[in-house]
Tab-separated table of C-alpha atoms in Angstrom:
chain	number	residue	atom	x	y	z
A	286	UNK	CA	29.770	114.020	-39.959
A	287	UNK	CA	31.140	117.258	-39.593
A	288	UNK	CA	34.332	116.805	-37.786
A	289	UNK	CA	38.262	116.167	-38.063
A	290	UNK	CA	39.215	113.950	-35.944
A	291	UNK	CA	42.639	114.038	-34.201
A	292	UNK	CA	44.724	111.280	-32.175
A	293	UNK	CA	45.889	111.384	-29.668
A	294	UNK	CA	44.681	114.319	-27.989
A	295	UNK	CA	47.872	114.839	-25.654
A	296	UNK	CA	51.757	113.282	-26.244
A	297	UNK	CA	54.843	112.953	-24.127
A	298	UNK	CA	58.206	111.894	-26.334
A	299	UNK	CA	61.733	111.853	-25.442
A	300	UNK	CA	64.164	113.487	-28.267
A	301	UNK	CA	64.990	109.759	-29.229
A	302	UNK	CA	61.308	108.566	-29.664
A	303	UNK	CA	59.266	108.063	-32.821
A	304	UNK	CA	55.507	108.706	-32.743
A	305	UNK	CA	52.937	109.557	-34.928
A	306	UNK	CA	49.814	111.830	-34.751
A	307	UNK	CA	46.772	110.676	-36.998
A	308	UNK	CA	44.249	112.757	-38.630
A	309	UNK	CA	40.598	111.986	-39.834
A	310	UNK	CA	37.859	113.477	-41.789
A	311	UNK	CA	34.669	111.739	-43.110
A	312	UNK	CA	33.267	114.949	-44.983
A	313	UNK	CA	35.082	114.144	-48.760
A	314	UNK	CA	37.335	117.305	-48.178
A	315	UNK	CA	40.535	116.912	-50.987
A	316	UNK	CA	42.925	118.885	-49.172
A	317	UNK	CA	44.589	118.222	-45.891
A	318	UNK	CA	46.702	120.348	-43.582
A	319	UNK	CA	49.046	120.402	-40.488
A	320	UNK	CA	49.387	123.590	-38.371
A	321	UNK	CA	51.726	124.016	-35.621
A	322	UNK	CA	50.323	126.217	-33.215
A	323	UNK	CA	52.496	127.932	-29.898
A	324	UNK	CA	50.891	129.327	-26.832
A	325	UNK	CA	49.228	132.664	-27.658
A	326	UNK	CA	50.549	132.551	-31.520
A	327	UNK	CA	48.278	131.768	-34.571
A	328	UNK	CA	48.395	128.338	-36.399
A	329	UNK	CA	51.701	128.215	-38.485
A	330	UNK	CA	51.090	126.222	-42.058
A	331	UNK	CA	53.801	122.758	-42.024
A	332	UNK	CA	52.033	121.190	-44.867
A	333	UNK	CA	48.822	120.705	-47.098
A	334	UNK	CA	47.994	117.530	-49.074
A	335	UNK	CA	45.559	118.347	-51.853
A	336	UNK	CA	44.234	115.032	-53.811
A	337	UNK	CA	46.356	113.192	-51.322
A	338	UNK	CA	49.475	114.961	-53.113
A	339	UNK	CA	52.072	117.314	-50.877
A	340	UNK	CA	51.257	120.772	-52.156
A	341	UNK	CA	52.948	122.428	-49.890
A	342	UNK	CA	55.631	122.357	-47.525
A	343	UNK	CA	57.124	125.615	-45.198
A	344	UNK	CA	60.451	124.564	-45.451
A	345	UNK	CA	59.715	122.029	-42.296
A	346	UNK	CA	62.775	119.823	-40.558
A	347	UNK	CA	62.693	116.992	-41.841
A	348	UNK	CA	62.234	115.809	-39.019
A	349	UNK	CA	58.830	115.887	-39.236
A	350	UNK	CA	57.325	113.547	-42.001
A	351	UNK	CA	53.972	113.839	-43.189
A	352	UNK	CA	51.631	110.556	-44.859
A	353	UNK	CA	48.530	111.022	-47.241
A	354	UNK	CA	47.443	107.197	-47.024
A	355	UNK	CA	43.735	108.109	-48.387
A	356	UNK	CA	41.874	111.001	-49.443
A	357	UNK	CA	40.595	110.530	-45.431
A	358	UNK	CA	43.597	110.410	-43.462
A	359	UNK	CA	46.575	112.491	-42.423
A	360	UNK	CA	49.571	111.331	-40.520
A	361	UNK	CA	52.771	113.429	-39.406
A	362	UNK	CA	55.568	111.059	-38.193
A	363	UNK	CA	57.604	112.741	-35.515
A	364	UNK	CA	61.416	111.646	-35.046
A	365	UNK	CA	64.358	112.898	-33.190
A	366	UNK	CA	62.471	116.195	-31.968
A	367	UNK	CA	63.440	119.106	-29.669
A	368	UNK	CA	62.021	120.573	-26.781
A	369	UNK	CA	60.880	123.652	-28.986
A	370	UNK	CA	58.998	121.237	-31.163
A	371	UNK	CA	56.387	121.303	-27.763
A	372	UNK	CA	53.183	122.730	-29.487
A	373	UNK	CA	49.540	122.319	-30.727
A	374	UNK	CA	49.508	120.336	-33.474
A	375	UNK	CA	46.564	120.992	-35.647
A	376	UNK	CA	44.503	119.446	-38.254
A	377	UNK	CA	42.387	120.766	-41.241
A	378	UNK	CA	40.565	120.068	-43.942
A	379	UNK	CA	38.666	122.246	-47.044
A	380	UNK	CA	36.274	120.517	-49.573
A	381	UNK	CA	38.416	121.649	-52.688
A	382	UNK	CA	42.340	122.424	-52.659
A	383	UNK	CA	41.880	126.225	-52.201
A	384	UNK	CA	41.156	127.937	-48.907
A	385	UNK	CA	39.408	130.622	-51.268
A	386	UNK	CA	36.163	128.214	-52.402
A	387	UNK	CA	36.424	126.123	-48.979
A	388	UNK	CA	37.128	127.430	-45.484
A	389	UNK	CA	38.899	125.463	-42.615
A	390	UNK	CA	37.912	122.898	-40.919
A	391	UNK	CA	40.642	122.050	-38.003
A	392	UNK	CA	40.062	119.338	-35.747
A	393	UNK	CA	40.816	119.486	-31.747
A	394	UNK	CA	44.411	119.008	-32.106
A	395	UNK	CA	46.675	117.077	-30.423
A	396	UNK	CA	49.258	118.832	-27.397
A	397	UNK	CA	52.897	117.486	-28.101
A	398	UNK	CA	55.302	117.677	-25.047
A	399	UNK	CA	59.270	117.011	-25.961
A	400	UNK	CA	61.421	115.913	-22.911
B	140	UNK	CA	54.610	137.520	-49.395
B	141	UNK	CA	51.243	138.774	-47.779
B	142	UNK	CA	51.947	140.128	-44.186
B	143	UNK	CA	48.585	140.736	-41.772
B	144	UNK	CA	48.810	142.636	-38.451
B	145	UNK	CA	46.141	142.402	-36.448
B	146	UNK	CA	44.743	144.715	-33.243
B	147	UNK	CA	44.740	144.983	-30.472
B	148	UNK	CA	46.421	142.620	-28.645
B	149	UNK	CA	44.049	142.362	-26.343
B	150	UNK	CA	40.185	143.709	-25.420
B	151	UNK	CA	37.947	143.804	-22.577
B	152	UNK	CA	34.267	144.695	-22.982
B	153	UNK	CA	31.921	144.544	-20.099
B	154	UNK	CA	29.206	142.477	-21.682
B	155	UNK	CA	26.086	144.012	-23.861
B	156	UNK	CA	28.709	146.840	-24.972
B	157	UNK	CA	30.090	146.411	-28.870
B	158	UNK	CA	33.471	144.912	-29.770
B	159	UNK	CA	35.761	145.887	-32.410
B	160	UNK	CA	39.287	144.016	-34.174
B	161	UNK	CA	40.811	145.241	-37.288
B	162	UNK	CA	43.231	143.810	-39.220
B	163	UNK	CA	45.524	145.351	-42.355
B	164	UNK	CA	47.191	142.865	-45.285
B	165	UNK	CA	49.793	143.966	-47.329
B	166	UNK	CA	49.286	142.152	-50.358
B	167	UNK	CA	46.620	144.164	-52.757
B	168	UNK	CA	45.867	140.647	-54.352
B	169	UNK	CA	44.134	138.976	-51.356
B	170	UNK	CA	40.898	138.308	-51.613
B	171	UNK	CA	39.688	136.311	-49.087
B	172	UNK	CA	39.372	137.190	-45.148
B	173	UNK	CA	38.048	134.855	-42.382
B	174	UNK	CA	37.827	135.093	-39.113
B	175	UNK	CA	38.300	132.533	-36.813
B	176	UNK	CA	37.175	132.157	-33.048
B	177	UNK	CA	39.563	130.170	-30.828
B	178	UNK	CA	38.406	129.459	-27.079
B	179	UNK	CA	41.233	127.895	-24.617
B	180	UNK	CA	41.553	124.563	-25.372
B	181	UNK	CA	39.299	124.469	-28.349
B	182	UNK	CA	40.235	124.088	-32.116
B	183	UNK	CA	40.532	127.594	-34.496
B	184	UNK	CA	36.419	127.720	-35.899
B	185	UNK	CA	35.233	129.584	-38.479
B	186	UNK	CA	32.784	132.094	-37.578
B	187	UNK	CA	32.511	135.116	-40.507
B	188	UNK	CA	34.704	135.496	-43.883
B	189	UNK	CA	34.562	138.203	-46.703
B	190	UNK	CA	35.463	137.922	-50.201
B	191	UNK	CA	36.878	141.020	-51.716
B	192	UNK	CA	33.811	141.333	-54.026
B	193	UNK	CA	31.856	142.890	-51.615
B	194	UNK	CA	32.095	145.380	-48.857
B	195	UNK	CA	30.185	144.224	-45.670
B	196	UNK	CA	28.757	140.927	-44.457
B	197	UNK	CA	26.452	140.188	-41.092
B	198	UNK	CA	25.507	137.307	-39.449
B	199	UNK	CA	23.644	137.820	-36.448
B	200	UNK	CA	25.731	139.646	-33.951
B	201	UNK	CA	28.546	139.147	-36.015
B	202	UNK	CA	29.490	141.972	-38.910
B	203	UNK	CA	32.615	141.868	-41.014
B	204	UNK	CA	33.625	145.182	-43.240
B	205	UNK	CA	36.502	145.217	-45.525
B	206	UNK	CA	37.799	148.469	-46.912
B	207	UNK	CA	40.266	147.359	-50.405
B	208	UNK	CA	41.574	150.461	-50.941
B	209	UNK	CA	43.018	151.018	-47.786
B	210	UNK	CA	43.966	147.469	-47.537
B	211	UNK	CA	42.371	147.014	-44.076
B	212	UNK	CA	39.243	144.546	-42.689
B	213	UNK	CA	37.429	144.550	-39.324
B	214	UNK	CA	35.475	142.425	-36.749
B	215	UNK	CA	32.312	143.921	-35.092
B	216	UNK	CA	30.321	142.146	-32.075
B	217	UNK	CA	27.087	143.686	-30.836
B	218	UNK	CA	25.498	142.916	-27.644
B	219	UNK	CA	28.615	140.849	-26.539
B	220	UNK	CA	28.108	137.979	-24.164
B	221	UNK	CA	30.139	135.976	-21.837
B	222	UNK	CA	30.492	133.456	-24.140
B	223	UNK	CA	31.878	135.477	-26.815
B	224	UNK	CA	35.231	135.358	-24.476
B	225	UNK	CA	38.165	133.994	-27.142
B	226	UNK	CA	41.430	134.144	-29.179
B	227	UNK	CA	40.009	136.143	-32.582
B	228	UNK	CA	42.451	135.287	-35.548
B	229	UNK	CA	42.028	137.140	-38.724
B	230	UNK	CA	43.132	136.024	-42.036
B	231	UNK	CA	44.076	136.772	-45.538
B	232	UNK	CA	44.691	134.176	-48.267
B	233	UNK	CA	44.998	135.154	-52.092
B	234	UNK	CA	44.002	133.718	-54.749
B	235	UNK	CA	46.773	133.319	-56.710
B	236	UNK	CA	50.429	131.763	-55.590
B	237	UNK	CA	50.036	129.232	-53.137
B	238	UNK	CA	46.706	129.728	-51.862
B	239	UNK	CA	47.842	130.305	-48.197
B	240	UNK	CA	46.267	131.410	-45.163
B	241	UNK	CA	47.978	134.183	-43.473
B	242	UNK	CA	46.874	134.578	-39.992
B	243	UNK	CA	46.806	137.648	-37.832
B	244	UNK	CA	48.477	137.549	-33.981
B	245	UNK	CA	45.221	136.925	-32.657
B	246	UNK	CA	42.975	139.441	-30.451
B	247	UNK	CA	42.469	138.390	-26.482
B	248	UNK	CA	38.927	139.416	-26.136
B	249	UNK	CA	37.207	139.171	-22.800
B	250	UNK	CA	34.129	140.253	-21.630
B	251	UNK	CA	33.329	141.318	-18.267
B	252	UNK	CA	29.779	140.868	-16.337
C-alpha cells in the first residue's frame, strides 16, 4: 500500500460549522503533514507531525487544530473559518522526519468550500 | 529563510520537442531539490530530485541538473508527450533548521499536438 488516503474528498461549511478532514497512510511513514494549497499556488506547509509529535507549525490560526492519534492518522479540526480558508487541503507523509532522506508522499486532498 | 523562484510561468511545447524549467534558491545550505508533477485535480507526485552531492541525474525522459555555485537547478523533458501536460513545482529543502520544503510558483506546461 502505497497511498495516503484523504477524507472527504470535497467539503461545504458555514463560518459557524465544525468539521474535520482525516488523513491515512499504511506505509510506516513517521512524519505527517498538512499543506494548504490555492488555485495556481504551490502547497503552503500548516504543520508536520514527526513520531506523532507537532514539529512544526507556520504560525497557523488557531483556528485550525491539528490531531496525531497514531503513527497512521492525521486529523485537522476546522472551526469558525473564513471564506479565504476555501482551498486544497493536502496530505503527506515521508518514511523518516526529514524531507532530505524521504520524499513526499501527498494524498488526493480534500477541496474545502467556506460559505 | 530559503526563497526559490521558479520559471517560467508558463510553457507550451508542441509535443516530441524538449522542455525546459529552472529554478534559483537563495539559501547556499540547501541540499535537496525535487520536483514534483501536479496534473488538474491530481495530488503534487514526485517525479525526479537531486541531492547537492552530485551534478546531474536522468530518469528516462526526465533529466535534472543542478549548478551549486550559481545557486540555480533545472528540469529537462525530451520527446514530450501529451501526457506530460501539468503544474511542475520545484523545491528546495535544507538540511539543517527545520527541514522544510520550499516550493517554487509552479511552471504551466502544455504540450500541443
Amino acid at each position: 500500500d502505497t497511498e495516503v488516503t484523504q477524507t472527504p474528498k470535497h467539503l461545504v461549511m458555514g463560518m459557524t460549522n465544525k468539521k474535520s478532514l482525516k488523513c491515512e497512510q499504511h506505509m510506516g511513514h513517521r512524519a505527517m503533514y498538512w499543506y494548504k494549497q490555492k488555485a495556481k499556488k504551490p502547497p503552503e506547509l500548516m504543520f508536520v507531525y514527526s513520531y506523532e509529535k507537532l514539529s512544526i507549525n507556520e504560525s497557523v490560526p488557531s483556528r485550525f487544530s491539528p490531531e496525531c492519534p497514531n503513527s497512521s492518522l492525521l486529523n485537522l479540526h476546522l472551526h469558525a473559518l473564513q471564506p479565504e480558508d476555501s482551498a486544497l487541503y493536502l496530505c503527506a507523509s515521508s518514511q523518516e522526519g526529514t524531507v532530505y532522506n524521504s520524499p513526499l508522499h501527498f494524498g488526493n486532498g480534500t477541496r474545502l468550500t467556506v460559505t | 529563510g530559503e526563497n526559490v523562484e521558479q520559471h517560467p510561468s508558463t510553457l507550451s511545447v508542441q509535443e516530441g520537442d524538449s522542455a525546459v524549467i529552472k529554478c534559483t534558491y537563495s539559501d547556499s545550505a540547501s541540499n535537496y531539490f525535487p520536483w514534483y508533477k501536479q496534473e488538474l485535480g491530481k495530488r503534487p507526485q514526485l517525479i525526479i530530485d537531486i541531492r547537492s552531492n552530485v551534478g546531474e541525474k536522468k530518469d528516462q525522459r526526465i533529466a535534472v541538473t543542478l549548478n551549486k555555485t550559481a545557486k540555480h537547478f533545472s528540469l529537462h523533458i525530451t520527446e514530450t508527450q501529451p501526457e506530460d501536460s501539468a503544474v511542475y513545482f520545484c523545491a528546495a529543502c535544507s538540511l539543517g533548521g527545520a527541514q522544510k520544503l520550499v516550493f517554487g510558483q509552479g511552471t504551466r506546461l502544455t504540450i500541443n499536438p
